[in-house]
Tab-separated table of C-alpha atoms in Angstrom:
chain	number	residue	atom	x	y	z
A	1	UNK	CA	-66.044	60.426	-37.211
A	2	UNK	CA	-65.222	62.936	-34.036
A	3	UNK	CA	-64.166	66.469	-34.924
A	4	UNK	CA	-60.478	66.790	-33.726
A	5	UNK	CA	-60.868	70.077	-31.797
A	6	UNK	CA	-57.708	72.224	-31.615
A	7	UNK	CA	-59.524	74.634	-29.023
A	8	UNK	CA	-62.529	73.929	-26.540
A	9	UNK	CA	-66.034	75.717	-27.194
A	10	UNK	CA	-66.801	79.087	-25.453
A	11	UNK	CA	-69.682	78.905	-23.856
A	12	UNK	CA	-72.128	81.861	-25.750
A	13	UNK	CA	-75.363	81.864	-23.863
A	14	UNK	CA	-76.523	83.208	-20.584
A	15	UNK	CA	-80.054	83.444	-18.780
A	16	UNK	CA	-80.925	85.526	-15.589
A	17	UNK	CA	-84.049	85.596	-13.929
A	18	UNK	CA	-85.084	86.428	-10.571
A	19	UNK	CA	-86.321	83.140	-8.666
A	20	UNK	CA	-87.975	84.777	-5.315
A	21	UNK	CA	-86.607	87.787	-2.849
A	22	UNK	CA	-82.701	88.880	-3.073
A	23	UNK	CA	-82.665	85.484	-5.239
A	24	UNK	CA	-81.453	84.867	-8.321
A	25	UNK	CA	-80.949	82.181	-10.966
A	26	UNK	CA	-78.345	82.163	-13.410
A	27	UNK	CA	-77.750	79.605	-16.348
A	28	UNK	CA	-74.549	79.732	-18.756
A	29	UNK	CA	-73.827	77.421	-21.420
A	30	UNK	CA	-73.185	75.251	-23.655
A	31	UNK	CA	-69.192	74.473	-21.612
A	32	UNK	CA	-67.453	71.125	-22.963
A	33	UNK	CA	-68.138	68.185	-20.676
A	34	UNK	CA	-66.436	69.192	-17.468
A	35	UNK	CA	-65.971	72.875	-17.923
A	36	UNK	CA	-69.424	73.339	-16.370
A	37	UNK	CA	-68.218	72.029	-12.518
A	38	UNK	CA	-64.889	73.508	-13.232
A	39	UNK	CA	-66.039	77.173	-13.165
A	40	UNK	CA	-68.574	77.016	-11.369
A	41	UNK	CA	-66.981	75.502	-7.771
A	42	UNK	CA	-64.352	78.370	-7.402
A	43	UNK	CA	-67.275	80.866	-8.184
A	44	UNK	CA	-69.117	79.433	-5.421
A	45	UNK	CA	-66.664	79.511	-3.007
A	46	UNK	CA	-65.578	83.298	-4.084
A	47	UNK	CA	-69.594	84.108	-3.610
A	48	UNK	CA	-69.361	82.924	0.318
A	49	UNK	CA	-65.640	84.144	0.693
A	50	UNK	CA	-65.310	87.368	-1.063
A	51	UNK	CA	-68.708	88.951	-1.372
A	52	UNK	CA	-68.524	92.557	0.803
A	53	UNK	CA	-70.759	93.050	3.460
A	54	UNK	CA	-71.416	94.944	7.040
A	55	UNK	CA	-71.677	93.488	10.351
A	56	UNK	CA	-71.642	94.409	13.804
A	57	UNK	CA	-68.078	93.507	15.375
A	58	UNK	CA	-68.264	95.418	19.231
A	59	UNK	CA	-70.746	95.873	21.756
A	60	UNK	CA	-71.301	98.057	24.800
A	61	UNK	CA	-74.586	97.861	27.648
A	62	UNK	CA	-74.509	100.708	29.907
A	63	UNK	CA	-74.059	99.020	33.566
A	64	UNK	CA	-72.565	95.806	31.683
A	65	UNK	CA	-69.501	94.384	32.607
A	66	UNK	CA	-68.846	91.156	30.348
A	67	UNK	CA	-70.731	88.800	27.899
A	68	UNK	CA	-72.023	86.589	30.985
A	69	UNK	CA	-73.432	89.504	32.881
A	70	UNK	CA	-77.351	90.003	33.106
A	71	UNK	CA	-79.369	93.563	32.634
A	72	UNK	CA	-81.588	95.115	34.915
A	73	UNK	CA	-85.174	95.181	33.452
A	74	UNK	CA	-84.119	93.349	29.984
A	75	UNK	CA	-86.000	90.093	29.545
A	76	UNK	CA	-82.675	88.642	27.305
A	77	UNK	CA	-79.035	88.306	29.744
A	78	UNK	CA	-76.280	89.776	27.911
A	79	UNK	CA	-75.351	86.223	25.636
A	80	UNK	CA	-79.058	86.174	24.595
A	81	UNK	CA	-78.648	89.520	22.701
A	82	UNK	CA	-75.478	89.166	21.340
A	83	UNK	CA	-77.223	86.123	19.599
A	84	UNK	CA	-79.933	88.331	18.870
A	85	UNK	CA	-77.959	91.058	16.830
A	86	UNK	CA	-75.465	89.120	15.725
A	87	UNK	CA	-78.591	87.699	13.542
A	88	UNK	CA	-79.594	90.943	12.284
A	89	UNK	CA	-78.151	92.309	9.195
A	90	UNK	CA	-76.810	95.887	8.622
A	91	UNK	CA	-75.587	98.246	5.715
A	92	UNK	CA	-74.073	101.721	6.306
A	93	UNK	CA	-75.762	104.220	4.014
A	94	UNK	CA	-73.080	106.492	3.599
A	95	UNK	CA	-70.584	103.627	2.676
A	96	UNK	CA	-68.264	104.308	5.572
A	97	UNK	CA	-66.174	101.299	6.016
A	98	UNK	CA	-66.584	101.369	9.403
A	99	UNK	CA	-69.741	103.660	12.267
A	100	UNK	CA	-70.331	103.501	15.476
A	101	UNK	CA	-73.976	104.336	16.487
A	102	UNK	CA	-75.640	104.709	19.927
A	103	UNK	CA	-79.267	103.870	21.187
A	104	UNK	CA	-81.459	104.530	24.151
A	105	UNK	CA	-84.789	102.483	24.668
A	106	UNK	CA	-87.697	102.700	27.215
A	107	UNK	CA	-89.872	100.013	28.470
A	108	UNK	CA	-91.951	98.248	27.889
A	109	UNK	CA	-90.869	97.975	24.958
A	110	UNK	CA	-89.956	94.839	21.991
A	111	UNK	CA	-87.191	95.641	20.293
A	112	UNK	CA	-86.360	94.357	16.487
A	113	UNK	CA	-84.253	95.303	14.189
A	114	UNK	CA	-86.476	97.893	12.754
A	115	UNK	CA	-85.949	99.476	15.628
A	116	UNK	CA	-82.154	100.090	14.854
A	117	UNK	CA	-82.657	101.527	11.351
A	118	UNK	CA	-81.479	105.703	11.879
A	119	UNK	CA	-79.552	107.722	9.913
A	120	UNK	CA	-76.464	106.373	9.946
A	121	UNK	CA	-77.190	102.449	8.698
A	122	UNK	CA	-80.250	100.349	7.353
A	123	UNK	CA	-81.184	97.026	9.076
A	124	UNK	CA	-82.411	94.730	6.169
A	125	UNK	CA	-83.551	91.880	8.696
A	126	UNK	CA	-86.012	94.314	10.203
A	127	UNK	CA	-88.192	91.549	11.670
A	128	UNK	CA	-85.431	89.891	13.759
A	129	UNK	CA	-86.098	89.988	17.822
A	130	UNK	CA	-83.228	91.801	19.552
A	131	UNK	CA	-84.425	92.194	23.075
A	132	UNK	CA	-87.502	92.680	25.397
A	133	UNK	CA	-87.411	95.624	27.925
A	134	UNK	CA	-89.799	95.106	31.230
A	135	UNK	CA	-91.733	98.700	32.222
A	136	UNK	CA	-89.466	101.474	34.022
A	137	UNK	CA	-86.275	99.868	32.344
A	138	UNK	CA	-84.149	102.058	29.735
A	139	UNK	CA	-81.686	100.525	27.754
A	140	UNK	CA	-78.671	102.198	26.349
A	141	UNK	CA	-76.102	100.087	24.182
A	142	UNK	CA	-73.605	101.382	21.133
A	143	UNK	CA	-72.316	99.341	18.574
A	144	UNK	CA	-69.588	99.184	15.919
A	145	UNK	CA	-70.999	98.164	12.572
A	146	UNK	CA	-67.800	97.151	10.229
A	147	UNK	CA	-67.551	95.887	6.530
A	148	UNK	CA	-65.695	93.089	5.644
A	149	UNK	CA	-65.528	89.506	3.980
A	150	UNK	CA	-66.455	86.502	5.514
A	151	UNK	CA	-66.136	85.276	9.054
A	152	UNK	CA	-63.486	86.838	11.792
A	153	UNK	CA	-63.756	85.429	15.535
A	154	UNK	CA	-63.912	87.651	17.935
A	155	UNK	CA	-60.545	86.746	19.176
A	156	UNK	CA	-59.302	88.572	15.971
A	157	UNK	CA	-60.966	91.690	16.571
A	158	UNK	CA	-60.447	92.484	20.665
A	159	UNK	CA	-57.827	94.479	19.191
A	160	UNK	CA	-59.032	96.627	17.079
A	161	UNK	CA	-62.097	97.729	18.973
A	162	UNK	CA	-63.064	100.813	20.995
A	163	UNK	CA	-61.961	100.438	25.111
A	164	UNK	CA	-64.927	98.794	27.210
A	165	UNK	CA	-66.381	97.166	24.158
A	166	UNK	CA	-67.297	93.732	23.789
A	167	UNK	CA	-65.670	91.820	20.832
A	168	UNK	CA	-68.265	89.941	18.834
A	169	UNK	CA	-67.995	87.356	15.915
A	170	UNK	CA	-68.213	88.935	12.656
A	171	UNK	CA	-70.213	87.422	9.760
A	172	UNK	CA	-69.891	89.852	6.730
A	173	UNK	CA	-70.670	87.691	4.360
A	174	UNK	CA	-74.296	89.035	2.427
A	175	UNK	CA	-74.570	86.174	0.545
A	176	UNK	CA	-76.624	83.438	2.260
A	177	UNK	CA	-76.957	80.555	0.530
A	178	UNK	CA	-75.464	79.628	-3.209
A	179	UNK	CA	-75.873	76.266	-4.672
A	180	UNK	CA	-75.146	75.342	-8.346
A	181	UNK	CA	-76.354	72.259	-10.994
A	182	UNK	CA	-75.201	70.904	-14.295
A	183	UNK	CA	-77.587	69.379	-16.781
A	184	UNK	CA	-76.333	68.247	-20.322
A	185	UNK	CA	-77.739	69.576	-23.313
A	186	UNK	CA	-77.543	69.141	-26.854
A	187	UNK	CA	-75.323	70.813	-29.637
A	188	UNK	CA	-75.180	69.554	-33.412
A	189	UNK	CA	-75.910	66.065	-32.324
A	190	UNK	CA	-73.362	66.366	-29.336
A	191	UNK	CA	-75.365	65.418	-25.916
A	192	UNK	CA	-72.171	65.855	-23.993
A	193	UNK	CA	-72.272	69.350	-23.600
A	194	UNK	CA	-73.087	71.597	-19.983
A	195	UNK	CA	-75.408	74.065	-18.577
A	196	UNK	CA	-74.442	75.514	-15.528
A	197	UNK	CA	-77.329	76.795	-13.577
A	198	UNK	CA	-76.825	78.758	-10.132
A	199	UNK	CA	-78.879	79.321	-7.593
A	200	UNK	CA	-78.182	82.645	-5.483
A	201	UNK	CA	-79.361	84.225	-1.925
A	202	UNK	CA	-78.443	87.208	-0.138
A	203	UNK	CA	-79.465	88.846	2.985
A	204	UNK	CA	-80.801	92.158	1.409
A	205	UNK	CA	-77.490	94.076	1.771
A	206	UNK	CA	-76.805	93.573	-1.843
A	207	UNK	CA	-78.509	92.409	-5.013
A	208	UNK	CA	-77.747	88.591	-5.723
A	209	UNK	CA	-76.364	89.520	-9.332
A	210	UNK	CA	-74.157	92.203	-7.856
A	211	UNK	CA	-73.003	89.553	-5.832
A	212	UNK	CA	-72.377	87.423	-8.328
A	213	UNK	CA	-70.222	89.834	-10.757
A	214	UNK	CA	-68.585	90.743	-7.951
A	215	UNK	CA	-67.499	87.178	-7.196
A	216	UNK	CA	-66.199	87.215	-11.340
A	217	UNK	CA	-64.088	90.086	-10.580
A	218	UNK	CA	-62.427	88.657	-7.799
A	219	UNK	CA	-61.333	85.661	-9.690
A	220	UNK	CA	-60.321	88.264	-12.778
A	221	UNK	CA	-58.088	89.980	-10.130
A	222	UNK	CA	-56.937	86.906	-8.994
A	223	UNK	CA	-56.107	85.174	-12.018
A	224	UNK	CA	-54.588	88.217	-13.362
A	225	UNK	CA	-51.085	87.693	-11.480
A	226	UNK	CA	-50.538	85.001	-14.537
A	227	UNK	CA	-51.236	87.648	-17.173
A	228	UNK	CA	-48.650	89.665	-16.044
A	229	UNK	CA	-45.713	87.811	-14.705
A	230	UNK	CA	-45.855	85.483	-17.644
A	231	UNK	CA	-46.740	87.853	-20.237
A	232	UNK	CA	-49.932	86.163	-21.415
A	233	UNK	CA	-52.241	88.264	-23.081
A	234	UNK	CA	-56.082	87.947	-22.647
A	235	UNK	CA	-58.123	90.668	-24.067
A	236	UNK	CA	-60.734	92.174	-21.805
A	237	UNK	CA	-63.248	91.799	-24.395
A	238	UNK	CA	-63.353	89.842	-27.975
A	239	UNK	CA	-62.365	92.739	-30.269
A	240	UNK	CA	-63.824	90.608	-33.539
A	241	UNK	CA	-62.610	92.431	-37.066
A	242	UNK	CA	-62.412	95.973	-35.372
A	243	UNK	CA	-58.694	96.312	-34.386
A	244	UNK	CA	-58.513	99.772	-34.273
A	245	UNK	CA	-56.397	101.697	-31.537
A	246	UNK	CA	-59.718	103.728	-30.168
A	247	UNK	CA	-61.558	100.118	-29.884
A	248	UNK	CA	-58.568	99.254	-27.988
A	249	UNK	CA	-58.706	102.175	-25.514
A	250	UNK	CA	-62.169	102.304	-24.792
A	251	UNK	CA	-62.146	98.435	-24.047
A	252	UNK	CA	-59.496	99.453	-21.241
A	253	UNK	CA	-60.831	98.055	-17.657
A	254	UNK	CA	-61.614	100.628	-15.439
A	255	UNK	CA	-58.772	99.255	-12.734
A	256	UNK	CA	-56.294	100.390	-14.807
A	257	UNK	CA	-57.315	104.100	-15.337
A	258	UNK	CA	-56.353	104.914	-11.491
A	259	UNK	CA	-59.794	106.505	-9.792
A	260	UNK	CA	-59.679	106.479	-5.935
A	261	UNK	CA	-60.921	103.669	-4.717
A	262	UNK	CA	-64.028	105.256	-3.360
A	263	UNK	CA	-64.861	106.224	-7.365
A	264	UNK	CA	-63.837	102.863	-8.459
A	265	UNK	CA	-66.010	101.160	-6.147
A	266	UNK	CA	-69.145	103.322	-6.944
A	267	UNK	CA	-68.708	102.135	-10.485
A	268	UNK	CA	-67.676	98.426	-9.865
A	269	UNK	CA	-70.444	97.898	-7.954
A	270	UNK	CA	-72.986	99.083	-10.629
A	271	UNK	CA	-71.736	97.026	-12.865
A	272	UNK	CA	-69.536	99.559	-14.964
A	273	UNK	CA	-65.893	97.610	-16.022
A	274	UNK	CA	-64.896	99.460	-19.061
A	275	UNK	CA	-64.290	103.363	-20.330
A	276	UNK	CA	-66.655	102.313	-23.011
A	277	UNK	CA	-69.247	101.666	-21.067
A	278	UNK	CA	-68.699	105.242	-19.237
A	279	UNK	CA	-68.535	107.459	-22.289
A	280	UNK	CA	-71.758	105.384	-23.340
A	281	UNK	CA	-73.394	107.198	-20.349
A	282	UNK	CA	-75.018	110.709	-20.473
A	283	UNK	CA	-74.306	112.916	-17.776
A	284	UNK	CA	-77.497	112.454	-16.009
A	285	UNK	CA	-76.609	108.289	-16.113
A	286	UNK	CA	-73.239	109.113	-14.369
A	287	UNK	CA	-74.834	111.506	-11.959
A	288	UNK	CA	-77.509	109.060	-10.782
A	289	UNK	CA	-74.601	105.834	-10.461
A	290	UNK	CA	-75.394	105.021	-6.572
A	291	UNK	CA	-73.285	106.611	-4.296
A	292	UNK	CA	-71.491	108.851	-6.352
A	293	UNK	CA	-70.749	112.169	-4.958
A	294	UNK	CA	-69.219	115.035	-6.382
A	295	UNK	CA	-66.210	114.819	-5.645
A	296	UNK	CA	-66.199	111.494	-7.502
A	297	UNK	CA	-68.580	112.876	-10.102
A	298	UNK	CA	-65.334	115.999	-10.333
A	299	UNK	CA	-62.936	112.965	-10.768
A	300	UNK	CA	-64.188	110.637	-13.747
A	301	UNK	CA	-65.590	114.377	-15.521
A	302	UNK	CA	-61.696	115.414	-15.345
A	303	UNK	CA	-60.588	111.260	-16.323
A	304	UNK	CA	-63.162	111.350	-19.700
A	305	UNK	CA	-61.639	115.148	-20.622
A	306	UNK	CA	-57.812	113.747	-19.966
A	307	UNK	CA	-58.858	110.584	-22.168
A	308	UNK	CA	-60.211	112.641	-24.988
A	309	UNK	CA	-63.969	111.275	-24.358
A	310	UNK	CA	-65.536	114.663	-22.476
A	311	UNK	CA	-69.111	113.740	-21.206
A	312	UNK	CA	-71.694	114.391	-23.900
A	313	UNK	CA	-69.108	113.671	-26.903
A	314	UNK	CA	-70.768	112.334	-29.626
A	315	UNK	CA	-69.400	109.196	-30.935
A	316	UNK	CA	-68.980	108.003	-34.817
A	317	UNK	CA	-72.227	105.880	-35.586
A	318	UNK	CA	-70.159	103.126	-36.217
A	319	UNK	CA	-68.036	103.435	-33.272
A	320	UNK	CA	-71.453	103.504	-31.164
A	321	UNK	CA	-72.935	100.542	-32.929
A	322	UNK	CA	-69.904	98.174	-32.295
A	323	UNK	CA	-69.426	99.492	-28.181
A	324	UNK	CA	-73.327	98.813	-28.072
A	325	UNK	CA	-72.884	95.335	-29.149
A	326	UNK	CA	-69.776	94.788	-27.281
A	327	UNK	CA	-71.416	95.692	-23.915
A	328	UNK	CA	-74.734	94.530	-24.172
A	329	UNK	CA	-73.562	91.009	-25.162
């Protein structure tokens, strides 16, 4: 006979491996039958809705009037390029959330998007064609590279673009193409059980996996607003036998310990969720976290001293042992 179940079974496996360039291919199982597609539609949709990325929303040609206009010496009209580097993919180094940056070229002369890479931001499609300038022809444009999540038309952003720039449809979205599969597999004599298996592509202006915790977060955040105005409590993490009150403080996410949001991000974004997994860090680790300036660096030193957990602090064995397994699982 069927075991009556009074609880479905969490799913306790996962598999990542890379499957090509910015791809990635991530399995999770074994879900009851159904859980699999459940999950794993929402996730898609948060992965092409919600992932962060940089795009170039205004445009300005010296001697150019509008979008239909043509330019002396360029082999492109104006619509031609705005195809063009609309097609070419940008991050900001500095993490602004929004540059402006300026360029002069002199024929003859093929422009790609290697050609844009400076100081200021990193073109990740360097191969892309932009333009073609004839001999004796200079070309000066600016534009206005902006972050932001998933597509705005242009009508949305005439307003909130320099005077005499062009508007241009913004596609933020870094993740290119994400397509998932469910296979059933086996457990004690059970065939009805799921694997979920995505498949995930980005443009280069962040790492697939990134993408993809990211994308968890998101529906964390979102999913949160029943935690709290119905008073159900989830635990971050599955405490197991060890219900002690510093377990229970070091398990605390790091949204809820109130770093700036340019702190918070640098550690989001590489992967860090917990104060346990910060004290776990020597103070080299924290220093090398991408991004991380000083000033952020000043913050989380003075957040682990507040908390009792200075930088360096040695930690009970056991106490180690248990965060170990608890964030490496």
């Amino acid at each position: 006979m069927k075991n009556i179940k009074t609880s479905p079974h969490v799913p306790t496996k996962i598999e990542v491996k890379e499957s090509g360039t910015n791809s990635v291919q991530i399995a999770a199982y074994p879900f009851e039958a159904g859980y699999a597609i459940t999950l794993a539609h929402p996730l898609r949709r948060l992965l092409l809705g919600s992932s962060v990325g940089f795009a170039p929303i205004a445009l300005k040609i010296e001697g150019v009037a509008h979008e239909f206009d043509s330019i002396r010496g360029v082999v492109e009209d104006v619509s031609h390029l705005i195809v063009n580097l609309k097609m070419i993919r940008f991050k900001v180094k500095d993490e602004s959330e929004e540059v402006r940056v300026d360029y002069q070229f002199v024929g003859p002369k093929v422009i790609t998007g290697s050609e844009l890479s400076n100081d200021i931001i990193e073109v990740v499609t360097p191969d892309i064609h932009l333009a073609t300038i004839n001999e004796d022809a200079v070309l000066n444009f600016s534009i206005v590279v902006r972050k932001g999540i998933g597509y705005v038309p242009s009508e949305d952003i005439r307003g909130v673009i320099p005077e005499g720039f062009m508007p241009l449809d913004a596609y933020f979205t870094p993740v290119t193409n994400v397509t998932y599969e469910t296979e059933n597999i086996l457990v004690e004599d059970d065939p009805n059980f799921e694997k979920v298996i995505f498949n995930i592509q980005t443009d280069g202006q962040i790492e697939p996996l990134t993408a993809f915790k990211n994308a968890l977060s998101v529906m964390h955040r979102q999913m949160a607003i029943f935690n709290s105005e119905l008073n159900i409590e989830v635990p971050e993490i599955d405490n197991g036998d060890d219900d002690r009150p510093e377990i229970k403080t070091l398990l605390q996410p790091i949204d809820s310990l109130n770093f700036s949001a340019r702190c918070f991000n640098c550690l989001d974004r590489s992967g860090i969720k917990h104060l346990g997994e910060l004290v776990l860090l020597s103070e080299d680790k924290i220093k090398n976290i991408k991004n991380l300036g000083k000033k952020s660096l000043d913050e989380i030193t003075a957040k682990l001293e507040e908390l009792g957990y200075p930088i360096g602090k040695e930690l009970p064995d056991d106490l180690l042992v248990l965060l170990k397994k608890k964030f490496s699982s």
